GROMACS .gro file of C-alpha atoms in nm:
model
  210
    1MET     CA    1  -6.887   2.497   0.719
    2ALA     CA    2  -6.604   2.265   0.616
    3ASP     CA    3  -6.579   1.894   0.639
    4THR     CA    4  -6.178   1.918   0.777
    5ASN     CA    5  -6.167   1.507   0.739
    6THR     CA    6  -6.254   1.583   0.379
    7ASP     CA    7  -5.999   1.866   0.329
    8ASN     CA    8  -5.765   1.647   0.453
    9GLN     CA    9  -5.823   1.303   0.259
   10ILE     CA   10  -5.767   1.583  -0.024
   11LYS     CA   11  -5.432   1.714   0.071
   12ASP     CA   12  -5.339   1.389   0.133
   13SER     CA   13  -5.407   1.252  -0.220
   14VAL     CA   14  -5.263   1.582  -0.349
   15GLU     CA   15  -4.935   1.529  -0.204
   16VAL     CA   16  -4.932   1.135  -0.253
   17ALA     CA   17  -4.996   1.199  -0.607
   18LEU     CA   18  -4.729   1.446  -0.652
   19ASP     CA   19  -4.490   1.220  -0.493
   20LEU     CA   20  -4.573   1.013  -0.742
   21ASN     CA   21  -4.556   1.159  -1.026
   22GLU     CA   22  -4.193   1.311  -0.876
   23ARG     CA   23  -4.056   0.956  -0.836
   24GLU     CA   24  -4.195   0.896  -1.167
   25VAL     CA   25  -3.970   1.172  -1.337
   26TYR     CA   26  -3.713   1.035  -1.120
   27SER     CA   27  -3.759   0.698  -1.251
   28HIS     CA   28  -3.733   0.780  -1.589
   29ILE     CA   29  -3.409   1.049  -1.554
   30ALA     CA   30  -3.248   0.710  -1.384
   31ARG     CA   31  -3.296   0.481  -1.691
   32GLU     CA   32  -3.181   0.748  -1.937
   33SER     CA   33  -2.914   0.816  -1.738
   34ALA     CA   34  -2.835   0.440  -1.702
   35GLU     CA   35  -2.857   0.431  -2.069
   36ASP     CA   36  -2.593   0.743  -2.143
   37ILE     CA   37  -2.391   0.565  -1.884
   38ARG     CA   38  -2.385   0.238  -2.052
   39ARG     CA   39  -2.341   0.401  -2.376
   40ILE     CA   40  -1.982   0.585  -2.235
   41ILE     CA   41  -1.868   0.290  -2.028
   42SER     CA   42  -1.801   0.049  -2.342
   43SER     CA   43  -1.665   0.395  -2.544
   44ILE     CA   44  -1.430   0.460  -2.274
   45ASP     CA   45  -1.310   0.091  -2.266
   46SER     CA   46  -1.300   0.031  -2.623
   47GLU     CA   47  -1.069   0.342  -2.628
   48ARG     CA   48  -0.852   0.205  -2.341
   49ALA     CA   49  -0.790  -0.167  -2.583
   50ARG     CA   50  -0.756   0.008  -2.930
   51LYS     CA   51  -0.459   0.210  -2.729
   52LYS     CA   52  -0.351  -0.159  -2.628
   53GLY     CA   53  -0.295  -0.247  -2.963
   54PHE     CA   54  -0.582  -0.421  -2.959
   55PHE     CA   55  -0.872  -0.390  -3.231
   56VAL     CA   56  -1.175  -0.312  -3.146
   57TYR     CA   57  -1.478  -0.166  -3.359
   58TYR     CA   58  -1.731   0.058  -3.142
   59ARG     CA   59  -1.884   0.325  -3.309
   60ASP     CA   60  -1.950   0.572  -3.028
   61ASP     CA   61  -1.691   0.832  -2.870
   62TRP     CA   62  -1.748   0.865  -2.543
   63ASP     CA   63  -1.617   1.222  -2.517
   64ASP     CA   64  -1.864   1.344  -2.792
   65LEU     CA   65  -2.124   1.117  -2.573
   66ILE     CA   66  -2.096   1.320  -2.244
   67ARG     CA   67  -2.106   1.685  -2.401
   68GLU     CA   68  -2.408   1.554  -2.618
   69ARG     CA   69  -2.600   1.506  -2.270
   70ILE     CA   70  -2.458   1.799  -2.142
   71ARG     CA   71  -2.575   1.996  -2.395
   72LYS     CA   72  -2.930   1.814  -2.394
   73GLY     CA   73  -2.991   2.070  -2.091
   74LYS     CA   74  -3.016   2.029  -1.701
   75ARG     CA   75  -3.224   1.748  -1.514
   76HIS     CA   76  -3.152   1.532  -1.811
   77THR     CA   77  -2.876   1.297  -1.736
   78ALA     CA   78  -2.706   1.175  -1.432
   79PHE     CA   79  -2.379   1.471  -1.497
   80ASP     CA   80  -2.689   1.703  -1.314
   81PHE     CA   81  -2.908   1.476  -1.170
   82TYR     CA   82  -2.793   1.297  -0.887
   83ASN     CA   83  -2.436   1.345  -0.913
   84PRO     CA   84  -2.354   1.697  -1.032
   85ALA     CA   85  -1.943   1.541  -0.943
   86LEU     CA   86  -1.967   1.318  -1.274
   87LEU     CA   87  -1.951   1.671  -1.471
   88ASP     CA   88  -1.588   1.763  -1.293
   89ILE     CA   89  -1.449   1.417  -1.235
   90TRP     CA   90  -1.492   1.370  -1.616
   91GLU     CA   91  -1.339   1.693  -1.670
   92ALA     CA   92  -1.008   1.648  -1.483
   93LYS     CA   93  -0.970   1.321  -1.573
   94VAL     CA   94  -0.998   1.448  -1.982
   95GLU     CA   95  -0.710   1.734  -1.861
   96GLU     CA   96  -0.486   1.466  -1.679
   97LEU     CA   97  -0.512   1.264  -2.041
   98LYS     CA   98  -0.425   1.552  -2.230
   99SER     CA   99  -0.127   1.662  -1.941
  100VAL     CA  100   0.032   1.308  -1.989
  101ARG     CA  101   0.033   1.336  -2.378
  102LYS     CA  102   0.182   1.673  -2.323
  103ALA     CA  103   0.476   1.527  -2.150
  104GLU     CA  104   0.529   1.262  -2.358
  105TYR     CA  105   0.603   1.509  -2.701
  106PHE     CA  106   0.785   1.761  -2.446
  107LEU     CA  107   1.037   1.447  -2.328
  108TYR     CA  108   1.022   1.334  -2.738
  109ALA     CA  109   1.129   1.673  -2.814
  110VAL     CA  110   1.389   1.688  -2.549
  111ILE     CA  111   1.536   1.350  -2.660
  112GLY     CA  112   1.527   1.419  -2.978
  113GLY     CA  113   1.694   1.771  -2.971
  114VAL     CA  114   1.982   1.612  -2.713
  115ALA     CA  115   2.072   1.279  -2.957
  116GLY     CA  116   2.055   1.543  -3.276
  117ALA     CA  117   2.299   1.809  -3.108
  118LEU     CA  118   2.538   1.483  -2.977
  119ILE     CA  119   2.522   1.353  -3.304
  120ALA     CA  120   2.650   1.688  -3.493
  121ALA     CA  121   2.897   1.740  -3.271
  122GLY     CA  122   2.993   1.448  -3.327
  123VAL     CA  123   3.063   1.465  -3.671
  124LEU     CA  124   3.215   1.828  -3.670
  125PHE     CA  125   3.462   1.791  -3.375
  126TRP     CA  126   3.447   1.414  -3.184
  127TRP     CA  127   3.292   1.137  -3.316
  128PRO     CA  128   3.274   0.917  -3.038
  129LEU     CA  129   2.990   1.171  -2.927
  130ILE     CA  130   2.822   1.084  -3.208
  131ALA     CA  131   2.755   0.706  -3.013
  132LEU     CA  132   2.669   0.873  -2.718
  133GLY     CA  133   2.350   1.088  -2.900
  134ALA     CA  134   2.290   0.746  -3.011
  135SER     CA  135   2.271   0.627  -2.688
  136ILE     CA  136   1.974   0.869  -2.542
  137PHE     CA  137   1.727   0.708  -2.822
  138PRO     CA  138   1.637   0.420  -2.588
  139PHE     CA  139   1.456   0.664  -2.384
  140ALA     CA  140   1.226   0.749  -2.626
  141VAL     CA  141   1.105   0.384  -2.591
  142TRP     CA  142   1.106   0.437  -2.181
  143VAL     CA  143   0.880   0.702  -2.200
  144ARG     CA  144   0.614   0.570  -2.436
  145ASP     CA  145   0.609   0.301  -2.245
  146ARG     CA  146   0.575   0.492  -1.930
  147ALA     CA  147   0.292   0.709  -2.062
  148ARG     CA  148   0.130   0.428  -2.227
  149GLU     CA  149   0.108   0.247  -1.875
  150LYS     CA  150  -0.034   0.638  -1.735
  151LYS     CA  151  -0.287   0.685  -1.971
  152ASP     CA  152  -0.410   0.280  -1.962
  153MET     CA  153  -0.446   0.322  -1.580
  154ILE     CA  154  -0.662   0.658  -1.633
  155TYR     CA  155  -0.854   0.473  -1.879
  156HIS     CA  156  -0.943   0.238  -1.588
  157GLN     CA  157  -1.002   0.432  -1.317
  158LEU     CA  158  -1.270   0.664  -1.554
  159THR     CA  159  -1.363   0.335  -1.671
  160GLN     CA  160  -1.418   0.182  -1.371
  161PHE     CA  161  -1.594   0.512  -1.181
  162PHE     CA  162  -1.876   0.478  -1.432
  163ILE     CA  163  -1.931   0.113  -1.356
  164ASP     CA  164  -1.961   0.250  -1.024
  165GLU     CA  165  -2.189   0.507  -1.097
  166MET     CA  166  -2.381   0.228  -1.304
  167ARG     CA  167  -2.433   0.010  -0.968
  168VAL     CA  168  -2.538   0.338  -0.799
  169LEU     CA  169  -2.830   0.377  -0.976
  170LEU     CA  170  -2.908   0.043  -1.060
  171GLY     CA  171  -2.972   0.003  -0.669
  172LYS     CA  172  -3.109   0.304  -0.550
  173TYR     CA  173  -3.336   0.307  -0.783
  174ARG     CA  174  -3.448  -0.038  -0.872
  175LEU     CA  175  -3.341  -0.036  -1.212
  176ASP     CA  176  -3.334  -0.444  -1.357
  177PRO     CA  177  -2.951  -0.443  -1.483
  178GLU     CA  178  -2.980  -0.672  -1.776
  179MET     CA  179  -3.181  -0.390  -1.954
  180TYR     CA  180  -2.849  -0.214  -1.927
  181ARG     CA  181  -2.603  -0.465  -2.003
  182PHE     CA  182  -2.263  -0.340  -2.196
  183LYS     CA  183  -1.937  -0.423  -2.411
  184VAL     CA  184  -1.608  -0.425  -2.240
  185PHE     CA  185  -1.285  -0.537  -2.397
  186ASN     CA  186  -1.088  -0.553  -2.094
  187ASP     CA  187  -1.114  -0.809  -1.846
  188ASP     CA  188  -1.001  -0.596  -1.473
  189TYR     CA  189  -1.304  -0.412  -1.317
  190PHE     CA  190  -1.476  -0.510  -1.034
  191GLY     CA  191  -1.866  -0.496  -0.964
  192ILE     CA  192  -1.989  -0.677  -1.290
  193ARG     CA  193  -2.002  -0.985  -1.386
  194THR     CA  194  -2.015  -1.120  -1.748
  195ALA     CA  195  -2.297  -1.305  -1.981
  196ARG     CA  196  -2.320  -1.488  -2.309
  197ILE     CA  197  -2.621  -1.415  -2.506
  198GLY     CA  198  -2.616  -1.528  -2.844
  199ARG     CA  199  -2.247  -1.533  -2.977
  200GLU     CA  200  -2.199  -1.210  -2.783
  201THR     CA  201  -2.088  -1.190  -2.419
  202PHE     CA  202  -2.195  -0.862  -2.214
  203ALA     CA  203  -2.093  -0.699  -1.896
  204ILE     CA  204  -2.361  -0.639  -1.644
  205ALA     CA  205  -2.323  -0.430  -1.325
  206GLU     CA  206  -2.440  -0.571  -1.006
  207PRO     CA  207  -2.640  -0.289  -0.850
  208MET     CA  208  -2.507  -0.177  -0.560
  209ASP     CA  209  -2.727  -0.165  -0.215
  210ILE     CA  210  -2.876   0.218  -0.094
   0.00000   0.00000   0.00000
């Protein structure tokens, strides 16, 4: 007759081992995801800073980084590990940026077309139309400024979103925030603190309580 207590002990030991293995796997993926997000944050924010006219050197391209991580396959990044919605949000923001650019270029074309037609009509028929056509060009500056503000807001939202995801990872899996510090080039994000290490200043995400 089999020893029931021994069988139960063996089963419990196997369950504990499986549980530990699962935790270790999840912890490994969490660390890899945090490393990905660290690079993505710096890359998006560096592009945002460049769009605002600052000279920033940062070699990673955030769009390529995300696509590279997705190509690595399932359960290897934060995008398909603990929050699959990340991919949808990223794609939506990319489409939003494209829409802003298309609208900007369309309005430039409209302004240029109307101004050009009025100036041509002024030359041929009635000279005051030249002044009217020229007066439309300042609207191009207004379009540029509005488009720049909109794109900056999208970059800010996307960067802040990934900062929040980093904070969730750090809190949920008890990762060391110092290990996943990153560079930011704008100072209007929340949930981070700065630390000077050597000659450089880094941002460190504050873990969320999960």
